[in-house]
Amino acid sequence: MVERARHVPVLLDRVLDLLAPALADRDAVFVDCTLGLGGHSEAVLRAHPQVRLIGLDRDPQAIALSRERLAPHADRVTFVQTTYDGIADVVDGPVDGILMDLGVSSLQLDAEERGFAYSRDSPLDMRMSAGTGMTAADVLNEYPVDDLTRILRDYGEERFARKIAGAVVRERAREPFTTSGRLVELLYAAVPAATRRTGGHPAKRTFQALRIEVNGELESLRLALPAALSVLAVGGRLVVESYQSLEDRMVKRAFAPLAVSRTPQDLPVELPGHGPELKLVTRGAEVANEQEIEDNPRAASVRLRAAERIREAT
């Protein structure tokens, strides 16, 4: 049985509201680019009996658990194991709704052996595609100090990136890193006490940076956003939930230029083919309210943006 109790989809009601105009009362196609445990998709399928779902996830365990969860709707569901930047390769024709719920999933966070959580000592793995590719331990033990510094600075927005990278290199010379507990101890020692008191857990930014590097998350998102927009039908909507500022900025930059006219401002009429392609459905990035965060603490950092295609892509 899928452990549904531990999986609370973030901003579920708001996501459903945003997608409804594109999916309601028609034979629509909905793509969940980050299927996870299938909570958002299950709600969409229940709300819209005519919708067909294409569920994508790079994690075979997520596909298996979602297949079980969505079994009552099996005749309307297609599962594809792939990263979300592969959306244009797996959909057949325009789609009406797309959801990207970015970051690490509940399944991955809660699986101690996957090493995503810094709150408990576990193997430094952090691979979303379990068993394939380099691990977080490989990054810590093999990357030169300059590369470690860059990753921590750029992907974790870590102020003490150079100091932490230097400490990692010194420590790994004594003994390679294998588990998260030792890394967390190093981070407590490297991050000044004043910053620890006001800046959240000292491991948060480093773990984020390692996870992004191991899984190529920002590169996948950079490719996925234009790919998703390219297959979105006129009237279709793309909803993206981000959990850190780097992702949210990428989403904003993907939407913004397509939501304005390319007609020179001094012309009195819109030139053919120069009008906006997208309408921004949210005003900036929406965040979770206090009640949502109380019900689901993982919603605390979410930033939600949505756009609707109003003209064919050029």
PDB file of C-alpha atoms in Angstrom:
ATOM      1  CA  MET A   1       0.000   0.000   0.000  1.00  0.00           C
ATOM      2  CA  VAL A   2       1.321   3.442  -0.906  1.00  0.00           C
ATOM      3  CA  GLU A   3       2.095   5.465   2.218  1.00  0.00           C
ATOM      4  CA  ARG A   4      -0.255   8.336   1.386  1.00  0.00           C
ATOM      5  CA  ALA A   5      -0.359   9.804   4.860  1.00  0.00           C
ATOM      6  CA  ARG A   6       3.213  11.014   4.679  1.00  0.00           C
ATOM      7  CA  HIS A   7       2.755  12.548   1.232  1.00  0.00           C
ATOM      8  CA  VAL A   8       0.873  15.841   1.290  1.00  0.00           C
ATOM      9  CA  PRO A   9       0.969  17.545  -2.122  1.00  0.00           C
ATOM     10  CA  VAL A  10       2.119  21.143  -1.816  1.00  0.00           C
ATOM     11  CA  LEU A  11      -0.509  23.832  -2.587  1.00  0.00           C
ATOM     12  CA  LEU A  12      -2.818  21.154  -3.965  1.00  0.00           C
ATOM     13  CA  ASP A  13      -6.006  23.250  -4.012  1.00  0.00           C
ATOM     14  CA  ARG A  14      -4.261  26.173  -5.679  1.00  0.00           C
ATOM     15  CA  VAL A  15      -2.692  23.912  -8.309  1.00  0.00           C
ATOM     16  CA  LEU A  16      -6.102  22.424  -9.096  1.00  0.00           C
ATOM     17  CA  ASP A  17      -7.648  25.887  -9.385  1.00  0.00           C
ATOM     18  CA  LEU A  18      -4.941  27.053 -11.768  1.00  0.00           C
ATOM     19  CA  LEU A  19      -5.190  23.979 -13.992  1.00  0.00           C
ATOM     20  CA  ALA A  20      -8.988  23.742 -14.064  1.00  0.00           C
ATOM     21  CA  PRO A  21      -9.630  26.270 -16.882  1.00  0.00           C
ATOM     22  CA  ALA A  22      -7.360  24.228 -19.172  1.00  0.00           C
ATOM     23  CA  LEU A  23      -8.614  20.763 -18.193  1.00  0.00           C
ATOM     24  CA  ALA A  24     -12.281  20.949 -17.214  1.00  0.00           C
ATOM     25  CA  ASP A  25     -15.031  19.291 -19.267  1.00  0.00           C
ATOM     26  CA  ARG A  26     -12.901  18.219 -22.215  1.00  0.00           C
ATOM     27  CA  ASP A  27     -10.703  15.379 -23.452  1.00  0.00           C
ATOM     28  CA  ALA A  28      -7.594  17.123 -22.202  1.00  0.00           C
ATOM     29  CA  VAL A  29      -4.018  15.896 -21.823  1.00  0.00           C
ATOM     30  CA  PHE A  30      -2.189  16.662 -18.583  1.00  0.00           C
ATOM     31  CA  VAL A  31       1.533  16.064 -18.065  1.00  0.00           C
ATOM     32  CA  ASP A  32       2.906  15.728 -14.551  1.00  0.00           C
ATOM     33  CA  CYS A  33       6.615  16.237 -15.160  1.00  0.00           C
ATOM     34  CA  THR A  34       7.605  15.312 -11.599  1.00  0.00           C
ATOM     35  CA  LEU A  35       5.215  12.548 -10.673  1.00  0.00           C
ATOM     36  CA  GLY A  36       6.702  11.593  -7.306  1.00  0.00           C
ATOM     37  CA  LEU A  37       4.130   9.725  -5.258  1.00  0.00           C
ATOM     38  CA  GLY A  38       1.336  10.898  -7.539  1.00  0.00           C
ATOM     39  CA  GLY A  39      -0.581  13.133  -5.139  1.00  0.00           C
ATOM     40  CA  HIS A  40      -1.155  16.022  -7.528  1.00  0.00           C
ATOM     41  CA  SER A  41      -1.943  13.694 -10.423  1.00  0.00           C
ATOM     42  CA  GLU A  42      -4.430  11.662  -8.409  1.00  0.00           C
ATOM     43  CA  ALA A  43      -6.318  14.855  -7.533  1.00  0.00           C
ATOM     44  CA  VAL A  44      -6.356  15.994 -11.174  1.00  0.00           C
ATOM     45  CA  LEU A  45      -7.671  12.642 -12.393  1.00  0.00           C
ATOM     46  CA  ARG A  46     -10.409  12.651  -9.776  1.00  0.00           C
ATOM     47  CA  ALA A  47     -11.440  16.224 -10.558  1.00  0.00           C
ATOM     48  CA  HIS A  48     -11.476  15.751 -14.345  1.00  0.00           C
ATOM     49  CA  PRO A  49     -12.824  12.357 -15.498  1.00  0.00           C
ATOM     50  CA  GLN A  50     -12.010  13.038 -19.152  1.00  0.00           C
ATOM     51  CA  VAL A  51      -8.366  13.966 -18.629  1.00  0.00           C
ATOM     52  CA  ARG A  52      -5.559  11.694 -19.809  1.00  0.00           C
ATOM     53  CA  LEU A  53      -2.366  11.796 -17.740  1.00  0.00           C
ATOM     54  CA  ILE A  54       1.221  11.379 -18.873  1.00  0.00           C
ATOM     55  CA  GLY A  55       3.316  10.956 -15.734  1.00  0.00           C
ATOM     56  CA  LEU A  56       7.081  11.495 -15.881  1.00  0.00           C
ATOM     57  CA  ASP A  57       9.668  10.709 -13.231  1.00  0.00           C
ATOM     58  CA  ARG A  58      13.335   9.803 -13.332  1.00  0.00           C
ATOM     59  CA  ASP A  59      13.004   7.586 -10.238  1.00  0.00           C
ATOM     60  CA  PRO A  60      11.812   4.021 -10.979  1.00  0.00           C
ATOM     61  CA  GLN A  61      10.606   3.646  -7.393  1.00  0.00           C
ATOM     62  CA  ALA A  62       8.360   6.699  -7.821  1.00  0.00           C
ATOM     63  CA  ILE A  63       6.931   5.239 -11.027  1.00  0.00           C
ATOM     64  CA  ALA A  64       6.160   1.946  -9.274  1.00  0.00           C
ATOM     65  CA  LEU A  65       4.461   3.581  -6.293  1.00  0.00           C
ATOM     66  CA  SER A  66       2.482   5.982  -8.472  1.00  0.00           C
ATOM     67  CA  ARG A  67       1.368   3.122 -10.683  1.00  0.00           C
ATOM     68  CA  GLU A  68      -0.133   1.500  -7.583  1.00  0.00           C
ATOM     69  CA  ARG A  69      -1.719   4.702  -6.354  1.00  0.00           C
ATOM     70  CA  LEU A  70      -3.239   5.617  -9.702  1.00  0.00           C
ATOM     71  CA  ALA A  71      -4.446   2.088 -10.508  1.00  0.00           C
ATOM     72  CA  PRO A  72      -8.138   3.125 -10.340  1.00  0.00           C
ATOM     73  CA  HIS A  73      -7.437   5.443 -13.285  1.00  0.00           C
ATOM     74  CA  ALA A  74      -5.078   3.091 -15.142  1.00  0.00           C
ATOM     75  CA  ASP A  75      -6.929   3.360 -18.457  1.00  0.00           C
ATOM     76  CA  ARG A  76      -6.178   7.095 -18.534  1.00  0.00           C
ATOM     77  CA  VAL A  77      -2.542   7.045 -17.415  1.00  0.00           C
ATOM     78  CA  THR A  78       0.761   6.611 -19.242  1.00  0.00           C
ATOM     79  CA  PHE A  79       3.973   6.370 -17.190  1.00  0.00           C
ATOM     80  CA  VAL A  80       7.382   7.340 -18.566  1.00  0.00           C
ATOM     81  CA  GLN A  81      10.673   7.059 -16.696  1.00  0.00           C
ATOM     82  CA  THR A  82      12.591  10.141 -17.802  1.00  0.00           C
ATOM     83  CA  THR A  83      13.820  13.512 -16.591  1.00  0.00           C
ATOM     84  CA  TYR A  84      11.379  16.357 -17.105  1.00  0.00           C
ATOM     85  CA  ASP A  85      13.477  17.989 -19.809  1.00  0.00           C
ATOM     86  CA  GLY A  86      12.447  15.020 -21.989  1.00  0.00           C
ATOM     87  CA  ILE A  87       8.831  16.163 -22.153  1.00  0.00           C
ATOM     88  CA  ALA A  88       8.929  17.149 -25.830  1.00  0.00           C
ATOM     89  CA  ASP A  89      10.250  13.684 -26.712  1.00  0.00           C
ATOM     90  CA  VAL A  90       7.489  11.730 -24.971  1.00  0.00           C
ATOM     91  CA  VAL A  91       4.285  13.677 -25.664  1.00  0.00           C
ATOM     92  CA  ASP A  92       2.345  13.224 -28.866  1.00  0.00           C
ATOM     93  CA  GLY A  93       0.890  16.556 -29.906  1.00  0.00           C
ATOM     94  CA  PRO A  94      -0.083  19.635 -27.894  1.00  0.00           C
ATOM     95  CA  VAL A  95      -0.995  19.235 -24.224  1.00  0.00           C
ATOM     96  CA  ASP A  96      -3.462  21.213 -22.136  1.00  0.00           C
ATOM     97  CA  GLY A  97      -1.895  21.248 -18.704  1.00  0.00           C
ATOM     98  CA  ILE A  98       1.608  20.751 -17.323  1.00  0.00           C
ATOM     99  CA  LEU A  99       2.818  20.633 -13.724  1.00  0.00           C
ATOM    100  CA  MET A 100       6.422  20.816 -12.536  1.00  0.00           C
ATOM    101  CA  ASP A 101       6.761  20.269  -8.785  1.00  0.00           C
ATOM    102  CA  LEU A 102      10.498  20.762  -8.527  1.00  0.00           C
ATOM    103  CA  GLY A 103      13.119  19.715  -6.001  1.00  0.00           C
ATOM    104  CA  VAL A 104      13.389  16.545  -3.976  1.00  0.00           C
ATOM    105  CA  SER A 105      10.219  14.494  -3.521  1.00  0.00           C
ATOM    106  CA  SER A 106       8.655  13.228  -0.309  1.00  0.00           C
ATOM    107  CA  LEU A 107       9.626   9.709  -1.355  1.00  0.00           C
ATOM    108  CA  GLN A 108      13.285  10.662  -1.629  1.00  0.00           C
ATOM    109  CA  LEU A 109      13.404  12.801   1.511  1.00  0.00           C
ATOM    110  CA  ASP A 110      11.816  10.105   3.632  1.00  0.00           C
ATOM    111  CA  ALA A 111      14.028   7.260   2.375  1.00  0.00           C
ATOM    112  CA  GLU A 112      16.955   7.306   4.791  1.00  0.00           C
ATOM    113  CA  GLU A 113      19.204   5.288   2.478  1.00  0.00           C
ATOM    114  CA  ARG A 114      18.928   7.949  -0.253  1.00  0.00           C
ATOM    115  CA  GLY A 115      20.858  10.494   1.855  1.00  0.00           C
ATOM    116  CA  PHE A 116      18.850  13.625   1.014  1.00  0.00           C
ATOM    117  CA  ALA A 117      18.060  14.662   4.600  1.00  0.00           C
ATOM    118  CA  TYR A 118      20.702  16.182   6.849  1.00  0.00           C
ATOM    119  CA  SER A 119      18.626  15.518   9.973  1.00  0.00           C
ATOM    120  CA  ARG A 120      19.843  11.916  10.218  1.00  0.00           C
ATOM    121  CA  ASP A 121      23.068  10.089   9.494  1.00  0.00           C
ATOM    122  CA  SER A 122      22.824   8.190   6.215  1.00  0.00           C
ATOM    123  CA  PRO A 123      24.891   7.342   3.116  1.00  0.00           C
ATOM    124  CA  LEU A 124      25.884  10.378   1.043  1.00  0.00           C
ATOM    125  CA  ASP A 125      23.999   9.320  -2.084  1.00  0.00           C
ATOM    126  CA  MET A 126      21.410  11.959  -3.169  1.00  0.00           C
ATOM    127  CA  ARG A 127      20.725  10.422  -6.582  1.00  0.00           C
ATOM    128  CA  MET A 128      17.153  10.878  -7.776  1.00  0.00           C
ATOM    129  CA  SER A 129      17.662   8.069 -10.265  1.00  0.00           C
ATOM    130  CA  ALA A 130      18.595   5.459  -7.707  1.00  0.00           C
ATOM    131  CA  GLY A 131      21.721   3.487  -8.530  1.00  0.00           C
ATOM    132  CA  THR A 132      22.913   5.457 -11.553  1.00  0.00           C
ATOM    133  CA  GLY A 133      25.518   8.183 -11.842  1.00  0.00           C
ATOM    134  CA  MET A 134      27.797   9.831  -9.314  1.00  0.00           C
ATOM    135  CA  THR A 135      26.854  10.258  -5.672  1.00  0.00           C
ATOM    136  CA  ALA A 136      27.254  13.171  -3.285  1.00  0.00           C
ATOM    137  CA  ALA A 137      30.161  11.273  -1.715  1.00  0.00           C
ATOM    138  CA  ASP A 138      31.870  11.159  -5.126  1.00  0.00           C
ATOM    139  CA  VAL A 139      31.554  14.943  -5.415  1.00  0.00           C
ATOM    140  CA  LEU A 140      32.927  15.562  -1.942  1.00  0.00           C
ATOM    141  CA  ASN A 141      35.803  13.111  -2.310  1.00  0.00           C
ATOM    142  CA  GLU A 142      36.892  13.814  -5.881  1.00  0.00           C
ATOM    143  CA  TYR A 143      36.162  17.426  -6.885  1.00  0.00           C
ATOM    144  CA  PRO A 144      39.013  19.952  -6.638  1.00  0.00           C
ATOM    145  CA  VAL A 145      38.609  22.699  -4.061  1.00  0.00           C
ATOM    146  CA  ASP A 146      37.768  25.319  -6.708  1.00  0.00           C
ATOM    147  CA  ASP A 147      34.951  23.193  -8.137  1.00  0.00           C
ATOM    148  CA  LEU A 148      33.566  22.485  -4.685  1.00  0.00           C
ATOM    149  CA  THR A 149      33.641  26.198  -3.925  1.00  0.00           C
ATOM    150  CA  ARG A 150      31.808  27.018  -7.145  1.00  0.00           C
ATOM    151  CA  ILE A 151      29.102  24.426  -6.496  1.00  0.00           C
ATOM    152  CA  LEU A 152      28.495  25.572  -2.936  1.00  0.00           C
ATOM    153  CA  ARG A 153      28.490  29.241  -3.959  1.00  0.00           C
ATOM    154  CA  ASP A 154      26.398  28.963  -7.134  1.00  0.00           C
ATOM    155  CA  TYR A 155      23.995  26.140  -6.261  1.00  0.00           C
ATOM    156  CA  GLY A 156      23.759  26.593  -2.502  1.00  0.00           C
ATOM    157  CA  GLU A 157      24.257  30.367  -2.345  1.00  0.00           C
ATOM    158  CA  GLU A 158      26.581  29.585   0.533  1.00  0.00           C
ATOM    159  CA  ARG A 159      28.501  32.594   1.912  1.00  0.00           C
ATOM    160  CA  PHE A 160      31.207  30.369   3.376  1.00  0.00           C
ATOM    161  CA  ALA A 161      31.720  28.237   0.268  1.00  0.00           C
ATOM    162  CA  ARG A 162      35.501  28.601   0.136  1.00  0.00           C
ATOM    163  CA  LYS A 163      35.912  27.864   3.829  1.00  0.00           C
ATOM    164  CA  ILE A 164      33.706  24.785   3.664  1.00  0.00           C
ATOM    165  CA  ALA A 165      35.400  23.486   0.499  1.00  0.00           C
ATOM    166  CA  GLY A 166      38.811  23.835   2.108  1.00  0.00           C
ATOM    167  CA  ALA A 167      37.655  21.973   5.197  1.00  0.00           C
ATOM    168  CA  VAL A 168      36.204  19.170   3.053  1.00  0.00           C
ATOM    169  CA  VAL A 169      39.469  18.745   1.146  1.00  0.00           C
ATOM    170  CA  ARG A 170      41.486  18.585   4.379  1.00  0.00           C
ATOM    171  CA  GLU A 171      39.101  16.091   5.969  1.00  0.00           C
ATOM    172  CA  ARG A 172      38.834  13.790   2.970  1.00  0.00           C
ATOM    173  CA  ALA A 173      42.631  13.481   2.906  1.00  0.00           C
ATOM    174  CA  ARG A 174      42.347  11.951   6.353  1.00  0.00           C
ATOM    175  CA  GLU A 175      39.360   9.751   5.484  1.00  0.00           C
ATOM    176  CA  PRO A 176      36.900   9.832   2.547  1.00  0.00           C
ATOM    177  CA  PHE A 177      33.353  10.996   3.240  1.00  0.00           C
ATOM    178  CA  THR A 178      30.719   8.269   3.221  1.00  0.00           C
ATOM    179  CA  THR A 179      27.851   9.429   5.460  1.00  0.00           C
ATOM    180  CA  SER A 180      25.982  12.650   6.075  1.00  0.00           C
ATOM    181  CA  GLY A 181      26.640  12.800   9.810  1.00  0.00           C
ATOM    182  CA  ARG A 182      30.341  13.522   9.377  1.00  0.00           C
ATOM    183  CA  LEU A 183      29.621  16.211   6.798  1.00  0.00           C
ATOM    184  CA  VAL A 184      27.082  17.871   9.100  1.00  0.00           C
ATOM    185  CA  GLU A 185      29.667  17.935  11.896  1.00  0.00           C
ATOM    186  CA  LEU A 186      32.134  19.629   9.552  1.00  0.00           C
ATOM    187  CA  LEU A 187      29.529  22.225   8.558  1.00  0.00           C
ATOM    188  CA  TYR A 188      28.716  23.053  12.171  1.00  0.00           C
ATOM    189  CA  ALA A 189      32.420  23.693  12.715  1.00  0.00           C
ATOM    190  CA  ALA A 190      32.902  25.697   9.496  1.00  0.00           C
ATOM    191  CA  VAL A 191      29.865  27.997   9.655  1.00  0.00           C
ATOM    192  CA  PRO A 192      30.252  30.744  12.295  1.00  0.00           C
ATOM    193  CA  ALA A 193      27.983  30.534  15.332  1.00  0.00           C
ATOM    194  CA  ALA A 194      26.373  33.912  14.631  1.00  0.00           C
ATOM    195  CA  THR A 195      25.271  32.718  11.195  1.00  0.00           C
ATOM    196  CA  ARG A 196      23.994  29.424  12.623  1.00  0.00           C
ATOM    197  CA  ARG A 197      21.754  31.350  15.020  1.00  0.00           C
ATOM    198  CA  THR A 198      20.032  33.369  12.276  1.00  0.00           C
ATOM    199  CA  GLY A 199      20.599  31.554   8.984  1.00  0.00           C
ATOM    200  CA  GLY A 200      18.836  28.234   9.517  1.00  0.00           C
ATOM    201  CA  HIS A 201      20.504  24.836   9.658  1.00  0.00           C
ATOM    202  CA  PRO A 202      24.172  25.145   8.565  1.00  0.00           C
ATOM    203  CA  ALA A 203      23.853  22.060   6.343  1.00  0.00           C
ATOM    204  CA  LYS A 204      20.845  23.249   4.338  1.00  0.00           C
ATOM    205  CA  ARG A 205      22.719  25.152   1.635  1.00  0.00           C
ATOM    206  CA  THR A 206      25.507  22.593   1.227  1.00  0.00           C
ATOM    207  CA  PHE A 207      23.070  19.691   0.908  1.00  0.00           C
ATOM    208  CA  GLN A 208      21.048  21.662  -1.641  1.00  0.00           C
ATOM    209  CA  ALA A 209      24.186  22.365  -3.674  1.00  0.00           C
ATOM    210  CA  LEU A 210      25.311  18.733  -3.641  1.00  0.00           C
ATOM    211  CA  ARG A 211      21.862  17.489  -4.643  1.00  0.00           C
ATOM    212  CA  ILE A 212      21.669  19.920  -7.552  1.00  0.00           C
ATOM    213  CA  GLU A 213      25.134  18.929  -8.779  1.00  0.00           C
ATOM    214  CA  VAL A 214      24.531  15.177  -8.471  1.00  0.00           C
ATOM    215  CA  ASN A 215      21.242  15.324 -10.376  1.00  0.00           C
ATOM    216  CA  GLY A 216      21.988  18.120 -12.847  1.00  0.00           C
ATOM    217  CA  GLU A 217      18.781  19.800 -11.681  1.00  0.00           C
ATOM    218  CA  LEU A 218      19.336  23.331 -12.943  1.00  0.00           C
ATOM    219  CA  GLU A 219      20.489  22.170 -16.349  1.00  0.00           C
ATOM    220  CA  SER A 220      17.427  19.910 -16.606  1.00  0.00           C
ATOM    221  CA  LEU A 221      15.185  22.824 -15.656  1.00  0.00           C
ATOM    222  CA  ARG A 222      16.907  25.137 -18.134  1.00  0.00           C
ATOM    223  CA  LEU A 223      16.052  22.675 -20.903  1.00  0.00           C
ATOM    224  CA  ALA A 224      12.659  21.642 -19.527  1.00  0.00           C
ATOM    225  CA  LEU A 225      10.997  25.049 -19.402  1.00  0.00           C
ATOM    226  CA  PRO A 226      11.231  25.868 -23.127  1.00  0.00           C
ATOM    227  CA  ALA A 227      10.475  22.233 -23.969  1.00  0.00           C
ATOM    228  CA  ALA A 228       7.292  22.336 -21.895  1.00  0.00           C
ATOM    229  CA  LEU A 229       6.215  25.658 -23.350  1.00  0.00           C
ATOM    230  CA  SER A 230       6.812  24.326 -26.864  1.00  0.00           C
ATOM    231  CA  VAL A 231       4.214  21.569 -26.438  1.00  0.00           C
ATOM    232  CA  LEU A 232       1.634  23.646 -24.555  1.00  0.00           C
ATOM    233  CA  ALA A 233      -1.574  24.152 -26.526  1.00  0.00           C
ATOM    234  CA  VAL A 234      -3.218  27.555 -26.886  1.00  0.00           C
ATOM    235  CA  GLY A 235      -5.359  27.848 -23.765  1.00  0.00           C
ATOM    236  CA  GLY A 236      -3.096  25.376 -21.966  1.00  0.00           C
ATOM    237  CA  ARG A 237      -1.471  26.166 -18.648  1.00  0.00           C
ATOM    238  CA  LEU A 238       1.952  25.453 -17.141  1.00  0.00           C
ATOM    239  CA  VAL A 239       2.219  25.487 -13.344  1.00  0.00           C
ATOM    240  CA  VAL A 240       5.630  25.367 -11.660  1.00  0.00           C
ATOM    241  CA  GLU A 241       6.361  24.944  -7.956  1.00  0.00           C
ATOM    242  CA  SER A 242       9.942  25.893  -7.020  1.00  0.00           C
ATOM    243  CA  TYR A 243      11.592  25.484  -3.646  1.00  0.00           C
ATOM    244  CA  GLN A 244      14.676  27.650  -3.898  1.00  0.00           C
ATOM    245  CA  SER A 245      15.506  31.002  -5.440  1.00  0.00           C
ATOM    246  CA  LEU A 246      17.695  29.655  -8.251  1.00  0.00           C
ATOM    247  CA  GLU A 247      14.794  27.628  -9.670  1.00  0.00           C
ATOM    248  CA  ASP A 248      12.264  30.402  -9.209  1.00  0.00           C
ATOM    249  CA  ARG A 249      14.453  32.916 -11.050  1.00  0.00           C
ATOM    250  CA  MET A 250      14.784  30.502 -13.972  1.00  0.00           C
ATOM    251  CA  VAL A 251      11.012  30.097 -14.171  1.00  0.00           C
ATOM    252  CA  LYS A 252      10.478  33.850 -14.023  1.00  0.00           C
ATOM    253  CA  ARG A 253      13.025  34.424 -16.800  1.00  0.00           C
ATOM    254  CA  ALA A 254      11.435  31.751 -18.989  1.00  0.00           C
ATOM    255  CA  PHE A 255       7.947  33.247 -18.656  1.00  0.00           C
ATOM    256  CA  ALA A 256       8.672  36.977 -18.711  1.00  0.00           C
ATOM    257  CA  PRO A 257       9.866  37.556 -22.306  1.00  0.00           C
ATOM    258  CA  LEU A 258       6.979  35.527 -23.731  1.00  0.00           C
ATOM    259  CA  ALA A 259       4.408  37.526 -21.774  1.00  0.00           C
ATOM    260  CA  VAL A 260       5.143  40.877 -23.461  1.00  0.00           C
ATOM    261  CA  SER A 261       4.668  42.210 -26.956  1.00  0.00           C
ATOM    262  CA  ARG A 262       7.627  42.376 -29.318  1.00  0.00           C
ATOM    263  CA  THR A 263       6.054  45.227 -31.277  1.00  0.00           C
ATOM    264  CA  PRO A 264       8.149  48.417 -30.974  1.00  0.00           C
ATOM    265  CA  GLN A 265       6.592  50.710 -28.392  1.00  0.00           C
ATOM    266  CA  ASP A 266       6.334  53.657 -30.784  1.00  0.00           C
ATOM    267  CA  LEU A 267       3.995  51.782 -33.163  1.00  0.00           C
ATOM    268  CA  PRO A 268       0.271  52.401 -32.632  1.00  0.00           C
ATOM    269  CA  VAL A 269      -0.854  48.855 -33.550  1.00  0.00           C
ATOM    270  CA  GLU A 270       0.299  45.348 -32.752  1.00  0.00           C
ATOM    271  CA  LEU A 271       2.375  43.816 -35.528  1.00  0.00           C
ATOM    272  CA  PRO A 272       1.143  40.395 -36.693  1.00  0.00           C
ATOM    273  CA  GLY A 273       2.956  37.604 -34.855  1.00  0.00           C
ATOM    274  CA  HIS A 274       4.534  40.021 -32.375  1.00  0.00           C
ATOM    275  CA  GLY A 275       1.980  39.807 -29.553  1.00  0.00           C
ATOM    276  CA  PRO A 276       2.549  38.026 -26.247  1.00  0.00           C
ATOM    277  CA  GLU A 277       2.571  34.234 -26.338  1.00  0.00           C
ATOM    278  CA  LEU A 278       1.825  33.819 -22.641  1.00  0.00           C
ATOM    279  CA  LYS A 279      -0.467  35.346 -20.065  1.00  0.00           C
ATOM    280  CA  LEU A 280       0.911  35.279 -16.521  1.00  0.00           C
ATOM    281  CA  VAL A 281      -1.802  33.724 -14.375  1.00  0.00           C
ATOM    282  CA  THR A 282      -0.129  34.441 -11.029  1.00  0.00           C
ATOM    283  CA  ARG A 283       1.054  37.846  -9.848  1.00  0.00           C
ATOM    284  CA  GLY A 284       4.697  37.144  -9.228  1.00  0.00           C
ATOM    285  CA  ALA A 285       5.483  34.047  -7.214  1.00  0.00           C
ATOM    286  CA  GLU A 286       2.768  32.841  -4.851  1.00  0.00           C
ATOM    287  CA  VAL A 287       3.696  31.404  -1.460  1.00  0.00           C
ATOM    288  CA  ALA A 288       1.954  29.147   1.020  1.00  0.00           C
ATOM    289  CA  ASN A 289      -0.138  30.690   3.782  1.00  0.00           C
ATOM    290  CA  GLU A 290       0.345  29.948   7.467  1.00  0.00           C
ATOM    291  CA  GLN A 291      -2.319  27.258   7.531  1.00  0.00           C
ATOM    292  CA  GLU A 292      -0.798  25.441   4.554  1.00  0.00           C
ATOM    293  CA  ILE A 293       2.634  25.506   6.170  1.00  0.00           C
ATOM    294  CA  GLU A 294       1.202  24.263   9.470  1.00  0.00           C
ATOM    295  CA  ASP A 295      -0.515  21.382   7.663  1.00  0.00           C
ATOM    296  CA  ASN A 296       2.485  20.668   5.447  1.00  0.00           C
ATOM    297  CA  PRO A 297       5.862  22.072   6.624  1.00  0.00           C
ATOM    298  CA  ARG A 298       7.448  21.255   3.258  1.00  0.00           C
ATOM    299  CA  ALA A 299       5.354  24.059   1.760  1.00  0.00           C
ATOM    300  CA  ALA A 300       7.322  26.695   3.693  1.00  0.00           C
ATOM    301  CA  SER A 301       9.748  27.431   0.867  1.00  0.00           C
ATOM    302  CA  VAL A 302       7.476  26.940  -2.158  1.00  0.00           C
ATOM    303  CA  ARG A 303       7.220  29.606  -4.859  1.00  0.00           C
ATOM    304  CA  LEU A 304       4.444  28.979  -7.398  1.00  0.00           C
ATOM    305  CA  ARG A 305       4.163  30.555 -10.850  1.00  0.00           C
ATOM    306  CA  ALA A 306       1.703  29.772 -13.641  1.00  0.00           C
ATOM    307  CA  ALA A 307       1.270  30.886 -17.238  1.00  0.00           C
ATOM    308  CA  GLU A 308      -1.300  30.275 -19.981  1.00  0.00           C
ATOM    309  CA  ARG A 309      -0.473  30.070 -23.662  1.00  0.00           C
ATOM    310  CA  ILE A 310      -2.553  32.641 -25.562  1.00  0.00           C
ATOM    311  CA  ARG A 311      -0.857  32.422 -28.957  1.00  0.00           C
ATOM    312  CA  GLU A 312       0.951  29.752 -30.957  1.00  0.00           C
ATOM    313  CA  ALA A 313       4.685  29.597 -30.356  1.00  0.00           C
ATOM    314  CA  THR A 314       6.781  31.353 -32.953  1.00  0.00           C
TER     315      THR A 314
END
